[in-house]
CSV table of C-alpha atoms and ligand atoms in Angstrom, one decimal:
chain,number,residue,atom,x,y,z
A,1,MET,CA,-9.6,6.3,-20.2
A,2,THR,CA,-7.2,8.0,-22.5
A,3,ASP,CA,-6.0,4.8,-24.2
A,4,LYS,CA,-7.1,1.3,-24.6
A,5,ALA,CA,-4.7,-0.3,-22.2
A,6,PRO,CA,-6.3,-2.2,-19.3
A,7,LEU,CA,-6.5,-0.2,-16.1
A,8,LYS,CA,-3.8,-0.8,-13.6
A,9,LEU,CA,-3.4,-0.2,-9.9
A,10,LEU,CA,0.0,0.0,-8.1
A,11,CYS,CA,0.0,-0.2,-4.3
A,12,ILE,CA,3.3,0.6,-2.5
A,13,THR,CA,3.7,-0.6,1.1
A,14,ALA,CA,6.5,-1.0,3.7
A,15,HIS,CA,5.9,-4.4,5.4
A,16,PRO,CA,4.3,-7.8,4.6
A,17,ASP,CA,0.7,-7.5,6.0
A,18,ASP,CA,0.3,-3.7,5.2
A,19,GLU,CA,-1.5,-4.9,2.1
A,20,CYS,CA,-4.3,-6.5,4.0
A,21,PHE,CA,-6.2,-4.0,6.2
A,22,GLY,CA,-4.9,-0.8,4.7
A,23,PHE,CA,-5.4,-1.6,1.0
A,24,GLY,CA,-7.0,-5.1,0.8
A,25,GLY,CA,-10.5,-4.0,-0.1
A,26,ALA,CA,-9.4,-1.6,-2.8
A,27,LEU,CA,-7.1,-4.3,-4.3
A,28,MET,CA,-9.9,-6.9,-4.3
A,29,LEU,CA,-12.6,-4.6,-5.7
A,30,ALA,CA,-10.2,-3.6,-8.5
A,31,ALA,CA,-9.4,-7.2,-9.4
A,32,GLU,CA,-13.2,-8.0,-9.5
A,33,ARG,CA,-13.5,-5.3,-12.2
A,34,GLY,CA,-10.7,-6.8,-14.3
A,35,ILE,CA,-8.2,-4.1,-13.2
A,36,GLU,CA,-4.6,-5.4,-13.0
A,37,THR,CA,-3.1,-4.9,-9.5
A,38,SER,CA,0.5,-4.9,-8.3
A,39,VAL,CA,1.8,-4.6,-4.7
A,40,LEU,CA,5.4,-3.4,-4.1
A,41,CYS,CA,6.5,-3.9,-0.5
A,42,PHE,CA,9.8,-2.3,0.6
A,43,THR,CA,11.0,-4.7,3.3
A,44,ASP,CA,10.6,-8.3,4.3
A,45,GLY,CA,9.5,-7.3,7.9
A,46,GLN,CA,12.3,-9.0,9.7
A,47,ALA,CA,12.2,-6.4,12.6
A,48,ALA,CA,8.7,-7.4,13.6
A,49,THR,CA,7.8,-7.8,17.3
A,50,ASN,CA,6.0,-11.0,16.5
A,51,ARG,CA,8.5,-13.6,15.3
A,52,GLY,CA,6.6,-16.8,14.9
A,53,THR,CA,9.0,-19.8,15.0
A,54,ALA,CA,11.9,-17.9,13.4
A,55,ALA,CA,15.3,-18.5,14.9
A,56,SER,CA,16.8,-15.4,13.3
A,57,SER,CA,15.9,-12.1,11.6
A,58,ALA,CA,16.8,-13.5,8.2
A,59,GLU,CA,14.6,-16.5,8.8
A,60,LEU,CA,11.7,-14.3,9.8
A,61,GLY,CA,12.3,-12.3,6.6
A,62,ARG,CA,12.1,-15.4,4.5
A,63,MET,CA,9.0,-16.6,6.2
A,64,ARG,CA,7.3,-13.3,5.8
A,65,ARG,CA,8.1,-13.2,2.1
A,66,VAL,CA,6.2,-16.5,1.7
A,67,GLU,CA,3.3,-15.2,3.9
A,68,PHE,CA,3.2,-12.0,1.7
A,69,ALA,CA,2.9,-14.1,-1.5
A,70,ALA,CA,0.0,-16.1,0.1
A,71,SER,CA,-1.8,-13.0,1.2
A,72,CYS,CA,-1.4,-11.4,-2.3
A,73,LYS,CA,-2.9,-14.5,-3.8
A,74,ILE,CA,-6.0,-14.2,-1.6
A,75,LEU,CA,-6.3,-10.6,-2.5
A,76,ASP,CA,-6.2,-11.5,-6.2
A,77,VAL,CA,-3.1,-9.4,-6.8
A,78,THR,CA,-1.7,-9.8,-10.2
A,79,HIS,CA,2.0,-9.0,-9.4
A,80,HIS,CA,3.8,-8.7,-6.1
A,81,GLU,CA,7.4,-7.9,-5.2
A,82,VAL,CA,9.4,-7.4,-2.0
A,83,LEU,CA,12.4,-5.1,-2.3
A,84,ASP,CA,15.5,-5.7,-0.2
A,85,TYR,CA,15.3,-2.6,2.1
A,86,GLN,CA,15.9,-3.2,5.9
A,87,ASP,CA,12.8,-3.2,8.0
A,88,ALA,CA,12.6,-0.2,10.4
A,89,GLN,CA,15.5,1.6,8.7
A,90,LEU,CA,13.7,3.4,5.8
A,91,GLU,CA,14.3,6.8,7.3
A,92,PHE,CA,18.0,6.3,6.7
A,93,ALA,CA,17.7,5.2,3.1
A,94,ASN,CA,19.1,7.4,0.4
A,95,PHE,CA,16.1,9.5,-0.8
A,96,SER,CA,17.0,10.0,-4.4
A,97,GLN,CA,18.2,6.5,-5.0
A,98,THR,CA,15.1,5.0,-3.4
A,99,ALA,CA,12.7,7.3,-5.3
A,100,ALA,CA,14.6,6.3,-8.5
A,101,ILE,CA,13.7,2.6,-7.9
A,102,LEU,CA,10.0,3.6,-7.7
A,103,VAL,CA,10.3,5.9,-10.8
A,104,GLU,CA,11.6,2.9,-12.7
A,105,ARG,CA,8.8,0.6,-11.5
A,106,ILE,CA,6.1,3.3,-12.3
A,107,ARG,CA,7.6,3.9,-15.8
A,108,SER,CA,7.7,0.2,-16.6
A,109,TYR,CA,4.4,-0.9,-15.0
A,110,ARG,CA,2.5,2.2,-16.1
A,111,PRO,CA,-0.3,2.3,-13.5
A,112,HIS,CA,-3.3,4.6,-13.8
A,113,VAL,CA,-3.8,4.8,-10.0
A,114,VAL,CA,-1.2,4.6,-7.2
A,115,LEU,CA,-2.0,3.9,-3.6
A,116,THR,CA,0.3,4.3,-0.6
A,117,PHE,CA,0.4,5.5,3.0
A,118,GLY,CA,-0.2,9.1,4.1
A,119,SER,CA,2.5,11.1,5.7
A,120,ASP,CA,1.2,10.4,9.2
A,121,GLY,CA,2.6,6.8,8.9
A,122,GLY,CA,-0.8,5.1,9.1
A,123,GLN,CA,-2.5,3.5,12.0
A,124,ASN,CA,0.7,2.8,13.9
A,125,THR,CA,2.5,6.0,12.8
A,126,HIS,CA,5.4,3.7,11.7
A,127,ALA,CA,8.3,5.8,10.4
A,128,ASP,CA,8.7,3.3,7.5
A,129,HIS,CA,5.1,4.1,6.4
A,130,THR,CA,5.9,7.8,6.4
A,131,MET,CA,9.0,7.2,4.4
A,132,VAL,CA,7.2,5.0,1.8
A,133,SER,CA,4.6,7.9,1.5
A,134,ALA,CA,7.4,10.4,0.8
A,135,PHE,CA,9.3,8.1,-1.7
A,136,THR,CA,6.1,7.2,-3.5
A,137,THR,CA,4.9,10.8,-3.7
A,138,ALA,CA,8.2,12.0,-5.2
A,139,ALA,CA,8.3,9.1,-7.6
A,140,PHE,CA,4.7,9.6,-8.7
A,141,HIS,CA,5.6,13.1,-9.9
A,142,TRP,CA,9.1,12.4,-11.1
A,143,ALA,CA,8.0,9.4,-13.2
A,144,ALA,CA,6.0,12.0,-15.3
A,145,GLN,CA,8.9,14.4,-15.7
A,146,ALA,CA,11.3,14.0,-18.6
A,147,LYS,CA,14.1,15.9,-16.8
A,148,ARG,CA,14.1,13.4,-13.9
A,149,PHE,CA,16.0,10.2,-14.3
A,150,PRO,CA,16.0,10.3,-18.1
A,151,ASP,CA,17.8,6.9,-18.2
A,152,LEU,CA,15.0,5.1,-16.4
A,153,GLY,CA,12.7,4.6,-19.4
A,154,PRO,CA,10.0,6.7,-21.1
A,155,ILE,CA,8.0,9.0,-18.8
A,156,HIS,CA,4.7,7.8,-17.4
A,157,THR,CA,1.9,10.0,-15.9
A,158,ALA,CA,-0.2,8.0,-13.5
A,159,GLN,CA,-3.5,9.7,-13.2
A,160,ARG,CA,-4.2,9.6,-9.5
A,161,LEU,CA,-2.3,9.2,-6.3
A,162,PHE,CA,-4.2,8.2,-3.2
A,163,TYR,CA,-3.1,7.9,0.5
A,164,THR,CA,-4.9,5.5,2.8
A,165,THR,CA,-6.3,7.4,5.8
A,166,SER,CA,-8.3,6.5,8.8
A,167,SER,CA,-11.7,7.3,10.3
A,168,PHE,CA,-10.7,5.9,13.7
A,169,PHE,CA,-7.8,5.6,16.1
A,170,PHE,CA,-6.3,2.4,17.3
A,171,PRO,CA,-6.6,1.5,21.0
A,172,GLY,CA,-3.4,1.6,22.9
A,173,ARG,CA,-1.4,3.1,20.1
A,174,PRO,CA,-0.1,6.7,19.5
A,175,SER,CA,-2.7,8.5,17.4
A,176,PRO,CA,-1.8,9.4,13.9
A,177,LEU,CA,-2.7,12.8,12.4
A,178,PRO,CA,-4.7,11.5,9.5
A,179,ALA,CA,-5.5,13.4,6.3
A,180,PRO,CA,-9.2,14.0,5.7
A,181,TRP,CA,-10.5,11.5,3.3
A,182,THR,CA,-12.0,12.2,-0.1
A,183,VAL,CA,-12.9,8.6,-0.9
A,184,THR,CA,-15.1,6.2,1.1
A,185,LEU,CA,-14.8,2.7,-0.4
A,186,ASP,CA,-17.5,0.2,0.6
A,187,VAL,CA,-15.6,-3.0,0.8
A,188,SER,CA,-18.2,-5.0,2.7
A,189,SER,CA,-18.5,-7.5,-0.1
A,190,VAL,CA,-14.9,-8.6,0.3
A,191,GLN,CA,-14.2,-7.7,3.9
A,192,HIS,CA,-14.1,-11.4,5.0
A,193,ARG,CA,-11.2,-12.0,2.6
A,194,LYS,CA,-9.1,-9.3,4.3
A,195,PHE,CA,-9.1,-11.5,7.5
A,196,GLU,CA,-8.4,-14.5,5.4
A,197,ALA,CA,-5.4,-12.7,3.8
A,198,PHE,CA,-4.2,-11.5,7.2
A,199,ARG,CA,-4.4,-15.1,8.6
A,200,SER,CA,-1.9,-16.1,5.9
A,201,HIS,CA,0.6,-13.9,7.8
A,202,THR,CA,1.1,-16.8,10.2
A,203,SER,CA,4.0,-15.2,12.1
A,204,GLN,CA,1.8,-12.1,12.8
A,205,LEU,CA,-1.2,-14.0,14.2
A,206,PRO,CA,-0.8,-12.7,17.8
A,207,LEU,CA,-1.4,-9.2,16.3
A,208,MET,CA,-4.6,-10.5,14.7
A,209,GLU,CA,-5.8,-12.1,17.9
A,210,ARG,CA,-5.3,-8.8,19.8
A,211,PHE,CA,-7.2,-6.6,17.3
A,212,GLU,CA,-9.6,-8.9,15.4
A,213,SER,CA,-12.8,-7.8,17.1
A,214,PHE,CA,-11.8,-4.1,16.8
A,215,PHE,CA,-11.1,-4.6,13.1
A,216,LYS,CA,-14.3,-6.6,12.5
A,217,GLN,CA,-16.3,-3.5,13.3
A,218,ARG,CA,-14.4,-1.4,10.9
A,219,ALA,CA,-13.4,-3.7,8.0
A,220,SER,CA,-16.3,-2.8,5.7
A,221,THR,CA,-15.0,0.6,4.6
A,222,GLU,CA,-11.6,1.9,3.5
A,223,HIS,CA,-10.8,5.6,3.3
A,224,TYR,CA,-8.5,7.3,1.0
A,225,THR,CA,-7.3,10.9,0.3
A,226,LEU,CA,-6.8,12.1,-3.3
A,227,ALA,CA,-3.3,13.5,-3.1
A,228,ALA,CA,-2.6,14.2,-6.8
A,229,THR,CA,-4.5,14.2,-10.0
A,230,THR,CA,-4.0,15.1,-13.7
A,231,ARG,CA,-7.1,17.4,-13.6
A,232,PRO,CA,-7.3,20.6,-11.5
A,233,GLN,CA,-10.5,20.2,-9.5
A,234,PRO,CA,-12.1,21.0,-6.1
A,235,ALA,CA,-11.8,18.3,-3.5
A,236,ALA,CA,-15.0,16.2,-3.9
A,237,HIS,CA,-16.1,13.1,-2.2
A,238,ALA,CA,-16.0,9.9,-4.2
A,239,THR,CA,-16.9,6.2,-3.7
A,240,ASP,CA,-14.6,4.8,-6.4
A,241,LEU,CA,-10.9,5.2,-7.0
A,242,PHE,CA,-11.3,4.8,-10.8
A,243,ALA,CA,-14.4,6.9,-11.5
A,244,GLY,CA,-14.1,8.5,-14.9
A,245,LEU,CA,-10.9,6.7,-15.9
B,1,LIG,ZN1,3.6,-1.7,8.1
């Protein structure tokens, strides 16, 4: 660590429930070590196929905000926030304005490590995931540059950017083109709580029922790709997102 401030992790996602299987292990392991965690989710997920008891999109969005808060509690997330972007429409969002929102969040929260999707769009190749990857990548770099958005607070250089990536393909879904991983995280000690967190997404339980046994065989590890770092270095395999910080 270069200063005495407590370590912080910022995770940027697209939909309520992305925080569970993609990033849940990393979030819980960080919390266990006293690292402060924050999840920023772009949309309230009101375009989801599974709609629970919701009578309208707006109602589903409200339900999913509550489910997201419950999930974040199980994952021991310190701060959580849902932005007001429209689900399934992120590819049409204004790039610069959207990245600016993230630059402001990064400069005010001052994370050491940032997690998000890779450019493949994750397991379901969702365009929202690809866009969140692009917005976050730009904001990670721009938050550290004084010439970018000088009105959005003092610059902050987060030390590492990681993309979640996958060691398997999902049955019955288009295959992503995943980045090779540089981090294998053993999350077996907390894997049961990923399922607990997902179950708090009550409106999405049909998804859980469909894929639970598939996930159970794969929930003990998470894979990440180091996408940016403050130190020039060869790609090396790691088992910890915070080693050396
Ligand atoms: Zn998603």
